[in-house]
Amino acid sequence: MDIIDDPVQYQQQALAWRGEGLTHGFVPTMGALHAGHFRLVEEARRRVDRVSVSLFVNPRQFGPGEDLDKYPRAFERDAEGCRTRGVDVLFAPTPAAMYPEGFQSHVTVERLTAPLCGAARPGHFQGVTTVVMKLFMLAQPSVAFFGWKDAQQFLVLRRMVTDLAIPVEMVGVETVREADGLAMSSRNAYLSPEERAAAPLIYRGLSAARAAFAAGERNTAVLTGLVRQAIESSPLFQLEYADCRSLSELEPLTVSEPGNTLLAVAARLGTTRLIDNIRL
Ligand code: PAF
């Protein structure tokens, strides 16, 4: 596995693969890799000739007072994990290389970024779309892999790819969970033992909603109420939102539309913000 920190060198490698007629699967990450990331890598490895992973803690998607400085960093472990899973190139640029002096260009996706995490984290999605656009320009991938755990991010990026006719196939990969249902996240590392014990309540709530939906419940107030009830059963949690939205446009739904419903949750456990979702 080659480790490249220079954007131009990475782009040249990607163009060389393209020139040889090889397909390239790209997995963008912010590092602190866990089984969820490695599932994306394995999916890529299964489908394409060459796999690259980017590891870049993107400062522009963190707001003031968010966890940029304490975001977990584990470069050696991440590199080893990529190497053992057959990654061809690990791209790990510095912020200065990604955002050189004078940088002033942005990509904005409008409506899909307004609700949910977009409302709670102003500027976050513009940071994500801008960095992913730049990473796509460097990586020139045939296919890119994202986790459904960050459902809104995936929908926003898929919209960007459609709107701007970016020739990349977007693949969403199912959320990987701990044995007790907690969605894998680099931020789980922040949880105290007490918070970690309470964290599976999020998925317990989502599972209760899924069971109610399977039994015929379509009233989204009832479905989100089940999530709220599970989360609020622990005083450690502060619920930010539990919301049912259309998968197509992220519009609010009062009646769940089978096949077109995202039930998304964000909650704080102490200072740690966790998100999760299911699709109904
Ligand atoms: O999901 C993430 O880890 C990040 O938002 C991404 C897509 C790598 C962009 O920085």
Tab-separated table of C-alpha atoms and ligand atoms in Angstrom:
chain	number	residue	atom	x	y	z
A	1	MET	CA	0.000	0.000	0.000
A	2	ASP	CA	1.301	3.450	-0.897
A	3	ILE	CA	0.738	6.323	1.494
A	4	ILE	CA	0.460	9.624	-0.361
A	5	ASP	CA	0.118	13.049	1.206
A	6	ASP	CA	0.521	15.185	-1.909
A	7	PRO	CA	-2.798	15.897	-3.704
A	8	VAL	CA	-1.116	16.197	-7.109
A	9	GLN	CA	0.685	12.872	-6.725
A	10	TYR	CA	-2.590	11.219	-5.671
A	11	GLN	CA	-4.380	12.660	-8.689
A	12	GLN	CA	-1.601	11.440	-10.972
A	13	GLN	CA	-1.907	7.928	-9.520
A	14	ALA	CA	-5.675	8.017	-10.056
A	15	LEU	CA	-5.269	9.223	-13.637
A	16	ALA	CA	-2.691	6.491	-14.286
A	17	TRP	CA	-5.180	3.829	-13.111
A	18	ARG	CA	-7.818	5.362	-15.334
A	19	GLY	CA	-5.364	5.351	-18.253
A	20	GLU	CA	-4.779	1.632	-17.705
A	21	GLY	CA	-8.540	1.045	-17.836
A	22	LEU	CA	-8.727	0.050	-14.154
A	23	THR	CA	-11.808	0.767	-12.047
A	24	HIS	CA	-11.174	2.719	-8.857
A	25	GLY	CA	-13.230	2.542	-5.685
A	26	PHE	CA	-12.838	5.461	-3.301
A	27	VAL	CA	-13.618	5.477	0.422
A	28	PRO	CA	-13.407	8.969	1.970
A	29	THR	CA	-12.882	8.984	5.752
A	30	MET	CA	-11.738	11.170	8.607
A	31	GLY	CA	-9.743	8.301	10.105
A	32	ALA	CA	-10.116	6.618	13.513
A	33	LEU	CA	-11.263	3.737	11.356
A	34	HIS	CA	-13.659	1.111	12.728
A	35	ALA	CA	-15.586	-1.864	11.397
A	36	GLY	CA	-18.045	0.464	9.635
A	37	HIS	CA	-15.248	2.009	7.557
A	38	PHE	CA	-13.699	-1.382	6.886
A	39	ARG	CA	-17.047	-2.649	5.597
A	40	LEU	CA	-16.871	0.151	2.991
A	41	VAL	CA	-13.320	-0.901	2.095
A	42	GLU	CA	-14.359	-4.555	1.776
A	43	GLU	CA	-17.294	-3.598	-0.427
A	44	ALA	CA	-14.934	-1.547	-2.602
A	45	ARG	CA	-12.366	-4.356	-2.745
A	46	ARG	CA	-15.096	-6.745	-3.943
A	47	ARG	CA	-16.226	-4.452	-6.768
A	48	VAL	CA	-13.247	-2.668	-8.298
A	49	ASP	CA	-9.643	-3.117	-9.475
A	50	ARG	CA	-8.018	-0.471	-7.269
A	51	VAL	CA	-9.101	0.879	-3.884
A	52	SER	CA	-8.037	4.123	-2.273
A	53	VAL	CA	-8.989	5.515	1.122
A	54	SER	CA	-8.631	9.158	2.088
A	55	LEU	CA	-7.900	10.057	5.679
A	56	PHE	CA	-8.467	13.727	6.304
A	57	VAL	CA	-10.017	15.359	9.355
A	58	ASN	CA	-11.660	18.140	7.399
A	59	PRO	CA	-11.588	21.334	9.502
A	60	ARG	CA	-14.211	22.995	7.320
A	61	GLN	CA	-17.013	20.676	8.364
A	62	PHE	CA	-16.598	21.412	12.080
A	63	GLY	CA	-18.327	24.459	13.561
A	64	PRO	CA	-16.932	26.709	16.289
A	65	GLY	CA	-16.884	24.835	19.615
A	66	GLU	CA	-17.218	21.417	17.942
A	67	ASP	CA	-14.788	18.535	18.428
A	68	LEU	CA	-12.179	19.238	15.695
A	69	ASP	CA	-9.279	19.383	18.147
A	70	LYS	CA	-10.205	16.265	20.071
A	71	TYR	CA	-11.422	14.229	17.061
A	72	PRO	CA	-9.691	10.821	17.493
A	73	ARG	CA	-6.544	10.379	15.427
A	74	ALA	CA	-4.910	6.962	15.018
A	75	PHE	CA	-2.824	7.136	11.867
A	76	GLU	CA	-0.625	4.048	12.382
A	77	ARG	CA	-3.557	1.828	13.331
A	78	ASP	CA	-5.655	3.164	10.421
A	79	ALA	CA	-2.814	2.578	7.949
A	80	GLU	CA	-2.341	-0.985	9.228
A	81	GLY	CA	-6.082	-1.657	8.971
A	82	CYS	CA	-6.109	-0.423	5.379
A	83	ARG	CA	-2.971	-2.359	4.471
A	84	THR	CA	-4.332	-5.656	5.786
A	85	ARG	CA	-7.574	-5.148	3.851
A	86	GLY	CA	-5.858	-4.702	0.531
A	87	VAL	CA	-6.127	-0.941	0.099
A	88	ASP	CA	-3.839	0.205	-2.731
A	89	VAL	CA	-3.400	3.834	-1.744
A	90	LEU	CA	-4.007	5.708	1.495
A	91	PHE	CA	-4.288	9.424	0.797
A	92	ALA	CA	-3.575	11.485	3.920
A	93	PRO	CA	-3.120	15.165	3.046
A	94	THR	CA	-2.541	18.056	5.432
A	95	PRO	CA	-5.130	20.857	5.787
A	96	ALA	CA	-2.639	23.230	4.119
A	97	ALA	CA	-2.383	20.944	1.090
A	98	MET	CA	-6.164	20.656	0.774
A	99	TYR	CA	-6.863	24.338	1.455
A	100	PRO	CA	-3.902	26.309	0.172
A	101	GLU	CA	-3.538	30.026	0.822
A	102	GLY	CA	-6.332	31.933	-0.908
A	103	PHE	CA	-8.797	29.019	-1.057
A	104	GLN	CA	-12.295	30.465	-1.531
A	105	SER	CA	-14.446	28.005	-3.487
A	106	HIS	CA	-17.421	26.101	-2.120
A	107	VAL	CA	-20.071	23.651	-3.180
A	108	THR	CA	-23.527	24.169	-1.716
A	109	VAL	CA	-26.453	21.767	-1.910
A	110	GLU	CA	-29.497	23.733	-0.832
A	111	ARG	CA	-32.757	22.119	0.343
A	112	LEU	CA	-31.399	18.752	1.474
A	113	THR	CA	-28.943	20.414	3.832
A	114	ALA	CA	-31.554	22.580	5.601
A	115	PRO	CA	-33.168	20.146	8.105
A	116	LEU	CA	-31.846	17.616	10.649
A	117	CYS	CA	-28.056	17.892	11.099
A	118	GLY	CA	-27.967	20.860	8.717
A	119	ALA	CA	-30.171	22.833	11.107
A	120	ALA	CA	-28.132	21.781	14.134
A	121	ARG	CA	-24.710	22.305	12.548
A	122	PRO	CA	-24.713	25.418	10.328
A	123	GLY	CA	-22.063	25.221	7.616
A	124	HIS	CA	-21.348	21.536	8.239
A	125	PHE	CA	-22.691	20.211	4.951
A	126	GLN	CA	-21.029	22.935	2.898
A	127	GLY	CA	-17.760	21.762	4.451
A	128	VAL	CA	-18.599	18.174	3.534
A	129	THR	CA	-19.712	18.831	-0.046
A	130	THR	CA	-16.714	21.066	-0.724
A	131	VAL	CA	-14.143	18.594	0.570
A	132	VAL	CA	-15.797	15.605	-1.115
A	133	MET	CA	-15.963	17.489	-4.413
A	134	LYS	CA	-12.260	18.255	-4.117
A	135	LEU	CA	-11.492	14.647	-3.152
A	136	PHE	CA	-13.492	13.453	-6.177
A	137	MET	CA	-11.506	15.780	-8.451
A	138	LEU	CA	-8.287	14.316	-7.060
A	139	ALA	CA	-9.353	10.662	-6.872
A	140	GLN	CA	-11.361	10.585	-10.113
A	141	PRO	CA	-13.059	7.416	-8.819
A	142	SER	CA	-15.425	5.194	-10.750
A	143	VAL	CA	-17.296	4.331	-7.534
A	144	ALA	CA	-17.436	5.970	-4.092
A	145	PHE	CA	-18.613	4.306	-0.882
A	146	PHE	CA	-20.441	5.950	2.021
A	147	GLY	CA	-22.190	4.616	5.112
A	148	TRP	CA	-25.972	4.916	5.512
A	149	LYS	CA	-25.228	5.770	9.152
A	150	ASP	CA	-24.712	9.338	7.877
A	151	ALA	CA	-27.892	9.137	5.807
A	152	GLN	CA	-28.330	12.878	5.256
A	153	GLN	CA	-24.687	13.189	4.199
A	154	PHE	CA	-25.155	10.384	1.686
A	155	LEU	CA	-28.356	11.925	0.258
A	156	VAL	CA	-26.708	15.361	0.001
A	157	LEU	CA	-23.609	13.973	-1.741
A	158	ARG	CA	-25.713	11.845	-4.092
A	159	ARG	CA	-27.677	14.982	-5.015
A	160	MET	CA	-24.419	16.873	-5.634
A	161	VAL	CA	-23.200	14.095	-7.925
A	162	THR	CA	-26.475	14.110	-9.882
A	163	ASP	CA	-26.795	17.889	-10.093
A	164	LEU	CA	-23.213	18.483	-11.192
A	165	ALA	CA	-23.028	15.403	-13.467
A	166	ILE	CA	-20.018	13.995	-11.631
A	167	PRO	CA	-19.176	10.630	-13.230
A	168	VAL	CA	-19.050	8.659	-9.976
A	169	GLU	CA	-21.315	5.787	-8.951
A	170	MET	CA	-22.460	6.421	-5.372
A	171	VAL	CA	-22.830	3.334	-3.192
A	172	GLY	CA	-24.475	3.459	0.244
A	173	VAL	CA	-23.460	0.695	2.626
A	174	GLU	CA	-25.591	-0.418	5.578
A	175	THR	CA	-24.698	0.744	9.085
A	176	VAL	CA	-22.449	-1.588	11.049
A	177	ARG	CA	-23.495	-1.986	14.686
A	178	GLU	CA	-21.956	-3.167	17.923
A	179	ALA	CA	-23.491	-6.333	19.382
A	180	ASP	CA	-25.861	-4.204	21.502
A	181	GLY	CA	-27.057	-2.211	18.485
A	182	LEU	CA	-25.009	0.976	18.893
A	183	ALA	CA	-24.048	2.265	15.441
A	184	MET	CA	-20.277	2.228	14.939
A	185	SER	CA	-18.837	5.736	15.045
A	186	SER	CA	-15.406	7.197	15.673
A	187	ARG	CA	-17.096	9.419	18.269
A	188	ASN	CA	-18.137	6.399	20.384
A	189	ALA	CA	-14.580	6.576	21.758
A	190	TYR	CA	-15.581	9.729	23.671
A	191	LEU	CA	-18.234	7.941	25.760
A	192	SER	CA	-17.642	7.277	29.473
A	193	PRO	CA	-18.498	3.718	30.610
A	194	GLU	CA	-21.817	4.998	31.988
A	195	GLU	CA	-22.672	6.799	28.738
A	196	ARG	CA	-21.607	3.791	26.681
A	197	ALA	CA	-24.030	1.645	28.682
A	198	ALA	CA	-26.904	4.044	27.869
A	199	ALA	CA	-25.976	4.539	24.190
A	200	PRO	CA	-27.834	1.471	22.791
A	201	LEU	CA	-31.126	3.130	23.801
A	202	ILE	CA	-30.987	4.986	20.484
A	203	TYR	CA	-31.156	1.796	18.478
A	204	ARG	CA	-33.660	0.305	20.938
A	205	GLY	CA	-35.956	3.225	20.117
A	206	LEU	CA	-35.390	2.869	16.384
A	207	SER	CA	-36.065	-0.864	16.630
A	208	ALA	CA	-39.312	-0.218	18.514
A	209	ALA	CA	-40.331	2.158	15.718
A	210	ARG	CA	-39.409	-0.420	13.090
A	211	ALA	CA	-41.516	-3.047	14.863
A	212	ALA	CA	-44.479	-0.660	15.088
A	213	PHE	CA	-44.093	0.182	11.394
A	214	ALA	CA	-44.020	-3.549	10.536
A	215	ALA	CA	-47.232	-3.959	12.540
A	216	GLY	CA	-48.906	-1.289	10.379
A	217	GLU	CA	-48.272	1.969	12.274
A	218	ARG	CA	-47.846	4.837	9.801
A	219	ASN	CA	-48.350	7.879	12.041
A	220	THR	CA	-44.902	9.451	12.224
A	221	ALA	CA	-45.673	11.151	15.565
A	222	VAL	CA	-46.183	7.679	17.041
A	223	LEU	CA	-43.014	6.315	15.399
A	224	THR	CA	-40.808	9.200	16.531
A	225	GLY	CA	-42.539	9.073	19.932
A	226	LEU	CA	-41.226	5.539	20.426
A	227	VAL	CA	-37.694	6.730	19.747
A	228	ARG	CA	-38.113	9.724	22.028
A	229	GLN	CA	-39.494	7.510	24.816
A	230	ALA	CA	-36.520	5.098	24.640
A	231	ILE	CA	-33.940	7.883	24.609
A	232	GLU	CA	-35.588	9.938	27.315
A	233	SER	CA	-35.686	6.883	29.586
A	234	SER	CA	-32.069	7.785	30.442
A	235	PRO	CA	-31.345	11.134	32.136
A	236	LEU	CA	-27.910	11.080	30.485
A	237	PHE	CA	-29.410	11.826	27.069
A	238	GLN	CA	-30.459	15.103	25.548
A	239	LEU	CA	-32.473	14.474	22.399
A	240	GLU	CA	-31.716	16.895	19.565
A	241	TYR	CA	-34.210	15.493	17.065
A	242	ALA	CA	-36.155	12.371	16.176
A	243	ASP	CA	-37.726	13.045	12.823
A	244	CYS	CA	-39.447	11.195	9.977
A	245	ARG	CA	-38.621	12.653	6.576
A	246	SER	CA	-38.996	11.550	2.979
A	247	LEU	CA	-35.884	9.811	1.686
A	248	SER	CA	-36.226	11.561	-1.637
A	249	GLU	CA	-36.332	15.205	-0.492
A	250	LEU	CA	-36.046	15.079	3.318
A	251	GLU	CA	-39.465	16.709	3.559
A	252	PRO	CA	-41.370	16.278	6.846
A	253	LEU	CA	-43.871	13.405	6.827
A	254	THR	CA	-46.925	13.094	9.035
A	255	VAL	CA	-47.759	9.722	7.495
A	256	SER	CA	-44.868	7.402	6.804
A	257	GLU	CA	-44.487	6.405	3.141
A	258	PRO	CA	-43.237	2.820	2.923
A	259	GLY	CA	-39.974	2.764	0.966
A	260	ASN	CA	-39.578	6.543	1.239
A	261	THR	CA	-39.172	7.213	4.959
A	262	LEU	CA	-36.046	8.099	6.864
A	263	LEU	CA	-36.409	8.006	10.645
A	264	ALA	CA	-33.365	9.927	11.845
A	265	VAL	CA	-32.155	10.695	15.347
A	266	ALA	CA	-29.501	12.930	16.880
A	267	ALA	CA	-28.891	12.985	20.609
A	268	ARG	CA	-26.223	14.113	22.995
A	269	LEU	CA	-24.798	11.866	25.649
A	270	GLY	CA	-22.859	14.277	27.822
A	271	THR	CA	-20.752	16.199	25.318
A	272	THR	CA	-20.874	13.504	22.633
A	273	ARG	CA	-23.280	13.948	19.750
A	274	LEU	CA	-24.519	10.659	18.303
A	275	ILE	CA	-26.650	10.138	15.199
A	276	ASP	CA	-28.435	7.098	13.852
A	277	ASN	CA	-31.330	6.260	11.542
A	278	ILE	CA	-33.399	3.573	9.909
A	279	ARG	CA	-35.122	3.522	6.551
A	280	LEU	CA	-38.714	2.316	6.482
B	1	PAF	O1	-18.232	10.892	6.783
B	1	PAF	C1	-17.094	11.382	6.927
B	1	PAF	O2	-16.209	10.785	7.524
B	1	PAF	C2	-16.797	12.761	6.351
B	1	PAF	O3	-17.896	13.594	6.446
B	1	PAF	C3	-16.268	12.708	4.904
B	1	PAF	C4	-17.301	12.159	3.951
B	1	PAF	C5	-15.012	11.863	4.851
B	1	PAF	C6	-15.917	14.129	4.439
B	1	PAF	O4	-14.952	14.706	5.258
